[in-house]
Amino acid sequence: MFSDLTPLKELETGRRRAERLAYFEMLASGIAHEIKNPLVAIKTFAHLLPRRHSDERFIEDFGRIATREIQRMERLLERLHTLSRPSDRLRQPLDLRVPVTEAVETMRAAFEEKNLVVTVVTPPTPCMIRGAHAELGQLFLNLLMNAHEATPPRGMLRVELAVTETHAIATVLDTGPGVPAELLDRVFEPFFTTRQRGSGLGLAICAAIAQTHDAKLKVANQPAGGALFTAEFPLAVAAPAPVSA
Ligand SMILES: Nc1ncnc2c1ncn2[C@@H]1O[C@H](COP(=O)(O)OP(=O)(O)OP(=O)(O)O)[C@@H](O)[C@H]1O
Ligand SMILES: [Mg+2]
């Protein structure tokens, strides 16, 4: 009996190792790619500096571009940090309506600039879950930034929060082109992007944050087109009273 199980177990261990290696390769190549571009920009300037140091325009450009590219690398480090930080200990009871509406407020000016019609629907009573406020804000901000990015001017965006007996369900939908069916499985992968200057970390971070909140994060396309992201959080339940001995 046991000897029959061993090869199966070995197969499973081998499969897991291969999966981890593939994931590591994806992360490593993504990080390398993200760091290479800013480095090349800075290196090129540094190389020309001895010959051009009295060219005021050159020095000005160097300062501006080096600062921008360094900020890009700093942002990458910050985002990788979010991706790797387990926040279980920081979870506390909070009203999910708060990070949702705050994220919408943060994006308000960007939405207005593009003339997007934004509808926000939240229940009249608190949606209590256990969570980390800043991370949840990050999750909704990333979803809203993507929706903003994907939706053409004068398009529509809808953010909805609903509660069932057991869950709080947040929905973000837009009237952009949606996610091509063959890419639906890949959008949560770190460094997967279809955007020119995207890093492809936004949704990977959302997925990591959802996971630490025991939430299910899903993507689909609406029948009429446009992406639909849902995040389903277990509602906080009162801790059972300690049993007296
Ligand atoms: N609302 C949306 N509509 C259509 N496609 C989307 C939407 N949100 C995400 N995507 C697709 O998923 C990809 C990954 O999104 P993700 O947020 O992880 O990275 P990104 O937006 O490309 O870059 P960044 O790291 O700056 O967020 C996007 O490049 C895009 O192809
Ligand atoms: Mg994004």
PDB file of C-alpha atoms and ligand atoms in Angstrom:
ATOM      1  CA  MET A   1       0.000   0.000   0.000  1.00  0.00           C
ATOM      2  CA  PHE A   2       2.619   2.527   1.135  1.00  0.00           C
ATOM      3  CA  SER A   3       5.102   1.558  -1.522  1.00  0.00           C
ATOM      4  CA  ASP A   4       2.414   2.365  -4.089  1.00  0.00           C
ATOM      5  CA  LEU A   5       2.027   5.842  -2.653  1.00  0.00           C
ATOM      6  CA  THR A   6       5.727   6.738  -2.659  1.00  0.00           C
ATOM      7  CA  PRO A   7       6.181   7.255  -6.415  1.00  0.00           C
ATOM      8  CA  LEU A   8       3.034   9.387  -6.387  1.00  0.00           C
ATOM      9  CA  LYS A   9       4.438  11.486  -3.577  1.00  0.00           C
ATOM     10  CA  GLU A  10       7.729  11.887  -5.414  1.00  0.00           C
ATOM     11  CA  LEU A  11       5.884  12.950  -8.520  1.00  0.00           C
ATOM     12  CA  GLU A  12       3.979  15.543  -6.507  1.00  0.00           C
ATOM     13  CA  THR A  13       7.173  16.867  -4.879  1.00  0.00           C
ATOM     14  CA  GLY A  14       8.821  17.094  -8.288  1.00  0.00           C
ATOM     15  CA  ARG A  15       5.831  18.909  -9.727  1.00  0.00           C
ATOM     16  CA  ARG A  16       5.816  21.425  -6.867  1.00  0.00           C
ATOM     17  CA  ARG A  17       9.528  22.041  -7.259  1.00  0.00           C
ATOM     18  CA  ALA A  18       9.106  22.651 -10.987  1.00  0.00           C
ATOM     19  CA  GLU A  19       6.240  25.057 -10.279  1.00  0.00           C
ATOM     20  CA  ARG A  20       8.273  26.987  -7.717  1.00  0.00           C
ATOM     21  CA  LEU A  21      11.202  27.177 -10.110  1.00  0.00           C
ATOM     22  CA  ALA A  22       8.970  28.461 -12.912  1.00  0.00           C
ATOM     23  CA  TYR A  23       7.542  31.087 -10.548  1.00  0.00           C
ATOM     24  CA  PHE A  24      11.024  32.109  -9.440  1.00  0.00           C
ATOM     25  CA  GLU A  25      12.175  32.395 -13.061  1.00  0.00           C
ATOM     26  CA  MET A  26       9.204  34.593 -13.860  1.00  0.00           C
ATOM     27  CA  LEU A  27       9.916  36.855 -10.877  1.00  0.00           C
ATOM     28  CA  ALA A  28      13.641  37.029 -11.578  1.00  0.00           C
ATOM     29  CA  SER A  29      13.233  37.871 -15.258  1.00  0.00           C
ATOM     30  CA  GLY A  30      10.572  40.453 -14.435  1.00  0.00           C
ATOM     31  CA  ILE A  31      12.725  42.168 -11.828  1.00  0.00           C
ATOM     32  CA  ALA A  32      15.760  42.087 -14.116  1.00  0.00           C
ATOM     33  CA  HIS A  33      13.741  43.630 -16.932  1.00  0.00           C
ATOM     34  CA  GLU A  34      12.300  46.366 -14.702  1.00  0.00           C
ATOM     35  CA  ILE A  35      15.722  47.330 -13.362  1.00  0.00           C
ATOM     36  CA  LYS A  36      17.561  47.135 -16.657  1.00  0.00           C
ATOM     37  CA  ASN A  37      15.747  50.004 -18.381  1.00  0.00           C
ATOM     38  CA  PRO A  38      16.386  52.638 -15.703  1.00  0.00           C
ATOM     39  CA  LEU A  39      19.972  51.455 -15.339  1.00  0.00           C
ATOM     40  CA  VAL A  40      20.652  51.782 -19.049  1.00  0.00           C
ATOM     41  CA  ALA A  41      19.266  55.333 -19.001  1.00  0.00           C
ATOM     42  CA  ILE A  42      21.418  56.369 -16.040  1.00  0.00           C
ATOM     43  CA  LYS A  43      24.512  54.594 -17.371  1.00  0.00           C
ATOM     44  CA  THR A  44      24.273  56.318 -20.743  1.00  0.00           C
ATOM     45  CA  PHE A  45      24.199  59.739 -19.081  1.00  0.00           C
ATOM     46  CA  ALA A  46      26.997  58.882 -16.661  1.00  0.00           C
ATOM     47  CA  HIS A  47      29.128  57.730 -19.581  1.00  0.00           C
ATOM     48  CA  LEU A  48      28.692  61.050 -21.410  1.00  0.00           C
ATOM     49  CA  LEU A  49      29.164  63.210 -18.324  1.00  0.00           C
ATOM     50  CA  PRO A  50      32.987  63.759 -18.501  1.00  0.00           C
ATOM     51  CA  ARG A  51      32.648  65.198 -22.028  1.00  0.00           C
ATOM     52  CA  ARG A  52      29.446  67.149 -21.491  1.00  0.00           C
ATOM     53  CA  HIS A  53      29.763  68.477 -17.949  1.00  0.00           C
ATOM     54  CA  SER A  54      29.802  72.108 -19.097  1.00  0.00           C
ATOM     55  CA  ASP A  55      26.649  71.626 -21.209  1.00  0.00           C
ATOM     56  CA  GLU A  56      23.929  73.097 -18.974  1.00  0.00           C
ATOM     57  CA  ARG A  57      21.105  71.481 -20.905  1.00  0.00           C
ATOM     58  CA  PHE A  58      22.766  68.078 -20.606  1.00  0.00           C
ATOM     59  CA  ILE A  59      23.220  68.457 -16.854  1.00  0.00           C
ATOM     60  CA  GLU A  60      19.594  69.489 -16.484  1.00  0.00           C
ATOM     61  CA  ASP A  61      18.376  66.466 -18.470  1.00  0.00           C
ATOM     62  CA  PHE A  62      20.678  64.177 -16.512  1.00  0.00           C
ATOM     63  CA  GLY A  63      19.286  65.404 -13.208  1.00  0.00           C
ATOM     64  CA  ARG A  64      15.704  65.041 -14.354  1.00  0.00           C
ATOM     65  CA  ILE A  65      16.027  61.638 -16.010  1.00  0.00           C
ATOM     66  CA  ALA A  66      18.242  60.091 -13.335  1.00  0.00           C
ATOM     67  CA  THR A  67      15.745  61.209 -10.661  1.00  0.00           C
ATOM     68  CA  ARG A  68      12.810  59.806 -12.622  1.00  0.00           C
ATOM     69  CA  GLU A  69      14.492  56.465 -13.258  1.00  0.00           C
ATOM     70  CA  ILE A  70      15.651  56.134  -9.659  1.00  0.00           C
ATOM     71  CA  GLN A  71      12.074  56.797  -8.533  1.00  0.00           C
ATOM     72  CA  ARG A  72      10.946  54.047 -10.869  1.00  0.00           C
ATOM     73  CA  MET A  73      13.319  51.597  -9.209  1.00  0.00           C
ATOM     74  CA  GLU A  74      12.236  52.765  -5.755  1.00  0.00           C
ATOM     75  CA  ARG A  75       8.609  52.186  -6.719  1.00  0.00           C
ATOM     76  CA  LEU A  76       9.496  48.697  -7.905  1.00  0.00           C
ATOM     77  CA  LEU A  77      11.159  47.926  -4.574  1.00  0.00           C
ATOM     78  CA  GLU A  78       8.162  49.252  -2.662  1.00  0.00           C
ATOM     79  CA  ARG A  79       5.779  47.117  -4.694  1.00  0.00           C
ATOM     80  CA  LEU A  80       7.933  44.002  -4.349  1.00  0.00           C
ATOM     81  CA  HIS A  81       7.884  44.661  -0.626  1.00  0.00           C
ATOM     82  CA  THR A  82       4.059  44.672  -0.571  1.00  0.00           C
ATOM     83  CA  LEU A  83       4.107  41.468  -2.581  1.00  0.00           C
ATOM     84  CA  SER A  84       6.300  39.748  -0.019  1.00  0.00           C
ATOM     85  CA  ARG A  85       4.928  41.113   3.233  1.00  0.00           C
ATOM     86  CA  PRO A  86       2.613  38.897   5.204  1.00  0.00           C
ATOM     87  CA  SER A  87       0.259  41.166   7.125  1.00  0.00           C
ATOM     88  CA  ASP A  88      -1.743  38.644   9.096  1.00  0.00           C
ATOM     89  CA  ARG A  89      -0.914  40.241  12.404  1.00  0.00           C
ATOM     90  CA  LEU A  90      -2.122  43.669  11.332  1.00  0.00           C
ATOM     91  CA  ARG A  91      -5.660  42.636  10.554  1.00  0.00           C
ATOM     92  CA  GLN A  92      -8.320  44.299  12.614  1.00  0.00           C
ATOM     93  CA  PRO A  93     -12.066  44.860  12.352  1.00  0.00           C
ATOM     94  CA  LEU A  94     -12.833  47.515   9.763  1.00  0.00           C
ATOM     95  CA  ASP A  95     -15.665  48.767   7.606  1.00  0.00           C
ATOM     96  CA  LEU A  96     -14.852  47.804   4.005  1.00  0.00           C
ATOM     97  CA  ARG A  97     -16.787  50.865   2.794  1.00  0.00           C
ATOM     98  CA  VAL A  98     -13.938  53.065   4.064  1.00  0.00           C
ATOM     99  CA  PRO A  99     -10.992  51.851   1.918  1.00  0.00           C
ATOM    100  CA  VAL A 100     -13.345  51.548  -1.089  1.00  0.00           C
ATOM    101  CA  THR A 101     -14.602  55.138  -0.886  1.00  0.00           C
ATOM    102  CA  GLU A 102     -11.137  56.477  -0.039  1.00  0.00           C
ATOM    103  CA  ALA A 103      -9.664  54.832  -3.138  1.00  0.00           C
ATOM    104  CA  VAL A 104     -12.423  56.388  -5.277  1.00  0.00           C
ATOM    105  CA  GLU A 105     -11.662  59.793  -3.722  1.00  0.00           C
ATOM    106  CA  THR A 106      -7.958  59.404  -4.499  1.00  0.00           C
ATOM    107  CA  MET A 107      -8.796  58.729  -8.151  1.00  0.00           C
ATOM    108  CA  ARG A 108     -11.530  61.399  -8.405  1.00  0.00           C
ATOM    109  CA  ALA A 109      -9.403  64.024 -10.216  1.00  0.00           C
ATOM    110  CA  ALA A 110      -8.037  61.449 -12.693  1.00  0.00           C
ATOM    111  CA  PHE A 111     -11.596  60.248 -13.428  1.00  0.00           C
ATOM    112  CA  GLU A 112     -12.814  63.799 -13.974  1.00  0.00           C
ATOM    113  CA  GLU A 113      -9.920  64.614 -16.254  1.00  0.00           C
ATOM    114  CA  LYS A 114     -10.978  61.765 -18.531  1.00  0.00           C
ATOM    115  CA  ASN A 115     -14.676  62.632 -18.179  1.00  0.00           C
ATOM    116  CA  LEU A 116     -15.473  59.185 -16.836  1.00  0.00           C
ATOM    117  CA  VAL A 117     -18.881  58.684 -15.267  1.00  0.00           C
ATOM    118  CA  VAL A 118     -18.233  56.939 -11.962  1.00  0.00           C
ATOM    119  CA  THR A 119     -20.970  55.315  -9.905  1.00  0.00           C
ATOM    120  CA  VAL A 120     -20.295  54.125  -6.365  1.00  0.00           C
ATOM    121  CA  VAL A 121     -22.869  52.002  -4.570  1.00  0.00           C
ATOM    122  CA  THR A 122     -22.339  50.971  -0.953  1.00  0.00           C
ATOM    123  CA  PRO A 123     -24.737  49.527   1.624  1.00  0.00           C
ATOM    124  CA  PRO A 124     -26.165  51.918   4.257  1.00  0.00           C
ATOM    125  CA  THR A 125     -24.695  49.879   7.118  1.00  0.00           C
ATOM    126  CA  PRO A 126     -21.035  49.001   7.871  1.00  0.00           C
ATOM    127  CA  CYS A 127     -19.482  45.980   6.093  1.00  0.00           C
ATOM    128  CA  MET A 128     -17.278  44.667   8.852  1.00  0.00           C
ATOM    129  CA  ILE A 129     -14.385  42.449   7.871  1.00  0.00           C
ATOM    130  CA  ARG A 130     -10.990  41.809   9.425  1.00  0.00           C
ATOM    131  CA  GLY A 131      -8.312  43.553   7.456  1.00  0.00           C
ATOM    132  CA  ALA A 132      -5.372  45.901   7.056  1.00  0.00           C
ATOM    133  CA  HIS A 133      -6.675  49.313   6.048  1.00  0.00           C
ATOM    134  CA  ALA A 134      -3.663  50.490   4.028  1.00  0.00           C
ATOM    135  CA  GLU A 135      -3.409  47.254   2.068  1.00  0.00           C
ATOM    136  CA  LEU A 136      -7.091  47.214   1.224  1.00  0.00           C
ATOM    137  CA  GLY A 137      -6.739  50.799   0.025  1.00  0.00           C
ATOM    138  CA  GLN A 138      -3.893  49.632  -2.206  1.00  0.00           C
ATOM    139  CA  LEU A 139      -5.982  46.765  -3.565  1.00  0.00           C
ATOM    140  CA  PHE A 140      -8.884  49.025  -4.597  1.00  0.00           C
ATOM    141  CA  LEU A 141      -6.574  51.729  -5.895  1.00  0.00           C
ATOM    142  CA  ASN A 142      -4.836  49.236  -8.190  1.00  0.00           C
ATOM    143  CA  LEU A 143      -8.197  48.009  -9.529  1.00  0.00           C
ATOM    144  CA  LEU A 144      -9.390  51.582 -10.066  1.00  0.00           C
ATOM    145  CA  MET A 145      -6.160  52.629 -11.767  1.00  0.00           C
ATOM    146  CA  ASN A 146      -6.519  49.720 -14.186  1.00  0.00           C
ATOM    147  CA  ALA A 147     -10.175  50.549 -14.857  1.00  0.00           C
ATOM    148  CA  HIS A 148      -9.221  54.192 -15.411  1.00  0.00           C
ATOM    149  CA  GLU A 149      -6.451  53.122 -17.749  1.00  0.00           C
ATOM    150  CA  ALA A 150      -8.666  50.745 -19.744  1.00  0.00           C
ATOM    151  CA  THR A 151     -11.720  52.970 -20.133  1.00  0.00           C
ATOM    152  CA  PRO A 152     -11.839  55.420 -23.033  1.00  0.00           C
ATOM    153  CA  PRO A 153     -12.818  59.062 -22.322  1.00  0.00           C
ATOM    154  CA  ARG A 154     -16.488  59.508 -21.360  1.00  0.00           C
ATOM    155  CA  GLY A 155     -16.709  55.817 -20.490  1.00  0.00           C
ATOM    156  CA  MET A 156     -18.320  54.409 -17.373  1.00  0.00           C
ATOM    157  CA  LEU A 157     -16.965  52.881 -14.230  1.00  0.00           C
ATOM    158  CA  ARG A 158     -18.954  51.265 -11.454  1.00  0.00           C
ATOM    159  CA  VAL A 159     -17.797  50.358  -7.957  1.00  0.00           C
ATOM    160  CA  GLU A 160     -20.187  48.356  -5.879  1.00  0.00           C
ATOM    161  CA  LEU A 161     -20.109  46.859  -2.432  1.00  0.00           C
ATOM    162  CA  ALA A 162     -22.729  44.317  -1.410  1.00  0.00           C
ATOM    163  CA  VAL A 163     -23.160  42.018   1.579  1.00  0.00           C
ATOM    164  CA  THR A 164     -24.532  38.511   1.833  1.00  0.00           C
ATOM    165  CA  GLU A 165     -25.019  36.639   5.089  1.00  0.00           C
ATOM    166  CA  THR A 166     -21.395  35.560   5.120  1.00  0.00           C
ATOM    167  CA  HIS A 167     -19.456  37.801   2.734  1.00  0.00           C
ATOM    168  CA  ALA A 168     -18.791  41.346   1.607  1.00  0.00           C
ATOM    169  CA  ILE A 169     -18.458  41.479  -2.169  1.00  0.00           C
ATOM    170  CA  ALA A 170     -16.692  44.379  -3.846  1.00  0.00           C
ATOM    171  CA  THR A 171     -17.078  44.798  -7.607  1.00  0.00           C
ATOM    172  CA  VAL A 172     -15.197  47.105  -9.969  1.00  0.00           C
ATOM    173  CA  LEU A 173     -16.388  47.186 -13.565  1.00  0.00           C
ATOM    174  CA  ASP A 174     -15.609  49.401 -16.508  1.00  0.00           C
ATOM    175  CA  THR A 175     -16.557  49.988 -20.125  1.00  0.00           C
ATOM    176  CA  GLY A 176     -13.078  49.410 -21.546  1.00  0.00           C
ATOM    177  CA  PRO A 177     -12.236  46.581 -23.961  1.00  0.00           C
ATOM    178  CA  GLY A 178     -12.169  43.923 -21.225  1.00  0.00           C
ATOM    179  CA  VAL A 179      -9.451  41.290 -20.865  1.00  0.00           C
ATOM    180  CA  PRO A 180      -8.909  39.028 -23.907  1.00  0.00           C
ATOM    181  CA  ALA A 181     -10.269  35.569 -23.005  1.00  0.00           C
ATOM    182  CA  GLU A 182      -6.876  33.892 -23.503  1.00  0.00           C
ATOM    183  CA  LEU A 183      -5.265  36.288 -20.998  1.00  0.00           C
ATOM    184  CA  LEU A 184      -7.828  35.949 -18.185  1.00  0.00           C
ATOM    185  CA  ASP A 185      -5.667  33.316 -16.469  1.00  0.00           C
ATOM    186  CA  ARG A 186      -2.524  35.410 -16.629  1.00  0.00           C
ATOM    187  CA  VAL A 187      -3.415  38.900 -15.417  1.00  0.00           C
ATOM    188  CA  PHE A 188      -2.639  38.124 -11.765  1.00  0.00           C
ATOM    189  CA  GLU A 189       0.872  36.882 -12.586  1.00  0.00           C
ATOM    190  CA  PRO A 190       3.635  39.203 -11.402  1.00  0.00           C
ATOM    191  CA  PHE A 191       5.068  41.218 -14.322  1.00  0.00           C
ATOM    192  CA  PHE A 192       2.318  40.263 -16.733  1.00  0.00           C
ATOM    193  CA  THR A 193       1.397  43.439 -18.596  1.00  0.00           C
ATOM    194  CA  THR A 194       0.052  44.513 -21.978  1.00  0.00           C
ATOM    195  CA  ARG A 195       0.799  48.167 -21.310  1.00  0.00           C
ATOM    196  CA  GLN A 196       3.812  50.040 -22.706  1.00  0.00           C
ATOM    197  CA  ARG A 197       4.966  51.383 -19.356  1.00  0.00           C
ATOM    198  CA  GLY A 198       3.128  48.996 -17.072  1.00  0.00           C
ATOM    199  CA  SER A 199       5.138  46.930 -14.604  1.00  0.00           C
ATOM    200  CA  GLY A 200       2.508  44.204 -14.366  1.00  0.00           C
ATOM    201  CA  LEU A 201       2.640  44.233 -10.581  1.00  0.00           C
ATOM    202  CA  GLY A 202      -0.702  45.908  -9.821  1.00  0.00           C
ATOM    203  CA  LEU A 203      -2.901  42.822  -9.948  1.00  0.00           C
ATOM    204  CA  ALA A 204      -0.229  40.513  -8.498  1.00  0.00           C
ATOM    205  CA  ILE A 205      -0.223  42.804  -5.460  1.00  0.00           C
ATOM    206  CA  CYS A 206      -4.037  42.745  -5.369  1.00  0.00           C
ATOM    207  CA  ALA A 207      -3.939  38.936  -5.433  1.00  0.00           C
ATOM    208  CA  ALA A 208      -1.383  38.819  -2.591  1.00  0.00           C
ATOM    209  CA  ILE A 209      -3.435  41.239  -0.477  1.00  0.00           C
ATOM    210  CA  ALA A 210      -6.645  39.309  -1.194  1.00  0.00           C
ATOM    211  CA  GLN A 211      -4.929  36.118  -0.117  1.00  0.00           C
ATOM    212  CA  THR A 212      -3.819  37.528   3.237  1.00  0.00           C
ATOM    213  CA  HIS A 213      -7.468  38.575   3.774  1.00  0.00           C
ATOM    214  CA  ASP A 214      -8.854  35.123   2.890  1.00  0.00           C
ATOM    215  CA  ALA A 215     -10.632  36.869   0.046  1.00  0.00           C
ATOM    216  CA  LYS A 216     -11.362  35.512  -3.417  1.00  0.00           C
ATOM    217  CA  LEU A 217     -10.292  37.864  -6.201  1.00  0.00           C
ATOM    218  CA  LYS A 218     -11.672  37.079  -9.647  1.00  0.00           C
ATOM    219  CA  VAL A 219     -11.720  38.593 -13.100  1.00  0.00           C
ATOM    220  CA  ALA A 220     -14.295  38.174 -15.853  1.00  0.00           C
ATOM    221  CA  ASN A 221     -15.667  40.098 -18.799  1.00  0.00           C
ATOM    222  CA  GLN A 222     -19.161  41.523 -18.828  1.00  0.00           C
ATOM    223  CA  PRO A 223     -21.488  40.302 -21.577  1.00  0.00           C
ATOM    224  CA  ALA A 224     -21.516  43.802 -23.048  1.00  0.00           C
ATOM    225  CA  GLY A 225     -17.695  44.041 -22.831  1.00  0.00           C
ATOM    226  CA  GLY A 226     -15.553  45.683 -20.172  1.00  0.00           C
ATOM    227  CA  ALA A 227     -13.690  44.008 -17.339  1.00  0.00           C
ATOM    228  CA  LEU A 228     -15.338  42.944 -14.105  1.00  0.00           C
ATOM    229  CA  PHE A 229     -13.227  42.360 -10.993  1.00  0.00           C
ATOM    230  CA  THR A 230     -14.793  40.947  -7.834  1.00  0.00           C
ATOM    231  CA  ALA A 231     -13.261  40.560  -4.395  1.00  0.00           C
ATOM    232  CA  GLU A 232     -15.173  38.458  -1.912  1.00  0.00           C
ATOM    233  CA  PHE A 233     -14.252  38.931   1.757  1.00  0.00           C
ATOM    234  CA  PRO A 234     -15.491  36.808   4.647  1.00  0.00           C
ATOM    235  CA  LEU A 235     -17.456  39.017   7.041  1.00  0.00           C
ATOM    236  CA  ALA A 236     -15.964  39.394  10.517  1.00  0.00           C
ATOM    237  CA  VAL A 237     -17.720  37.247  13.045  1.00  0.00           C
ATOM    238  CA  ALA A 238     -17.656  37.845  16.749  1.00  0.00           C
ATOM    239  CA  ALA A 239     -14.964  35.684  18.348  1.00  0.00           C
ATOM    240  CA  PRO A 240     -16.557  32.786  20.214  1.00  0.00           C
ATOM    241  CA  ALA A 241     -16.725  33.414  23.939  1.00  0.00           C
ATOM    242  CA  PRO A 242     -13.929  31.581  25.791  1.00  0.00           C
ATOM    243  CA  VAL A 243     -15.136  28.383  27.379  1.00  0.00           C
ATOM    244  CA  SER A 244     -14.701  28.596  31.128  1.00  0.00           C
ATOM    245  CA  ALA A 245     -12.940  25.643  32.663  1.00  0.00           C
TER     246      ALA A 245
HETATM  247  N1  LIG B   1      -9.793  46.909 -16.196  1.00  0.00           N
HETATM  248  C1  LIG B   1      -9.064  46.272 -17.096  1.00  0.00           C
HETATM  249  N2  LIG B   1      -9.477  46.154 -18.394  1.00  0.00           N
HETATM  250  C2  LIG B   1      -8.723  45.507 -19.300  1.00  0.00           C
HETATM  251  N3  LIG B   1      -7.543  44.908 -19.034  1.00  0.00           N
HETATM  252  C3  LIG B   1      -7.090  44.975 -17.778  1.00  0.00           C
HETATM  253  C4  LIG B   1      -7.815  45.649 -16.745  1.00  0.00           C
HETATM  254  N4  LIG B   1      -7.103  45.528 -15.597  1.00  0.00           N
HETATM  255  C5  LIG B   1      -5.997  44.831 -15.896  1.00  0.00           C
HETATM  256  N5  LIG B   1      -5.972  44.498 -17.202  1.00  0.00           N
HETATM  257  C6  LIG B   1      -4.927  43.709 -17.883  1.00  0.00           C
HETATM  258  O1  LIG B   1      -4.135  43.069 -16.907  1.00  0.00           O
HETATM  259  C7  LIG B   1      -2.749  43.428 -17.072  1.00  0.00           C
HETATM  260  C8  LIG B   1      -2.055  43.391 -15.730  1.00  0.00           C
HETATM  261  O2  LIG B   1      -2.557  44.421 -14.871  1.00  0.00           O
HETATM  262  P1  LIG B   1      -1.631  44.968 -13.693  1.00  0.00           P
HETATM  263  O3  LIG B   1      -2.392  46.002 -12.947  1.00  0.00           O
HETATM  264  O4  LIG B   1      -1.115  43.798 -12.933  1.00  0.00           O
HETATM  265  O5  LIG B   1      -0.387  45.596 -14.443  1.00  0.00           O
HETATM  266  P2  LIG B   1      -0.335  46.918 -15.317  1.00  0.00           P
HETATM  267  O6  LIG B   1      -1.561  47.757 -15.069  1.00  0.00           O
HETATM  268  O7  LIG B   1      -0.067  46.515 -16.714  1.00  0.00           O
HETATM  269  O8  LIG B   1       0.957  47.642 -14.715  1.00  0.00           O
HETATM  270  P3  LIG B   1       1.083  48.309 -13.247  1.00  0.00           P
HETATM  271  O9  LIG B   1       2.097  47.494 -12.544  1.00  0.00           O
HETATM  272  O10 LIG B   1       1.510  49.691 -13.509  1.00  0.00           O
HETATM  273  O11 LIG B   1      -0.251  48.199 -12.564  1.00  0.00           O
HETATM  274  C9  LIG B   1      -2.799  44.793 -17.747  1.00  0.00           C
HETATM  275  O12 LIG B   1      -1.600  45.075 -18.444  1.00  0.00           O
HETATM  276  C10 LIG B   1      -3.983  44.596 -18.701  1.00  0.00           C
HETATM  277  O13 LIG B   1      -3.608  43.846 -19.820  1.00  0.00           O
HETATM  278 MG    MG B   2      -2.168  48.165 -13.091  1.00  0.00          MG
END
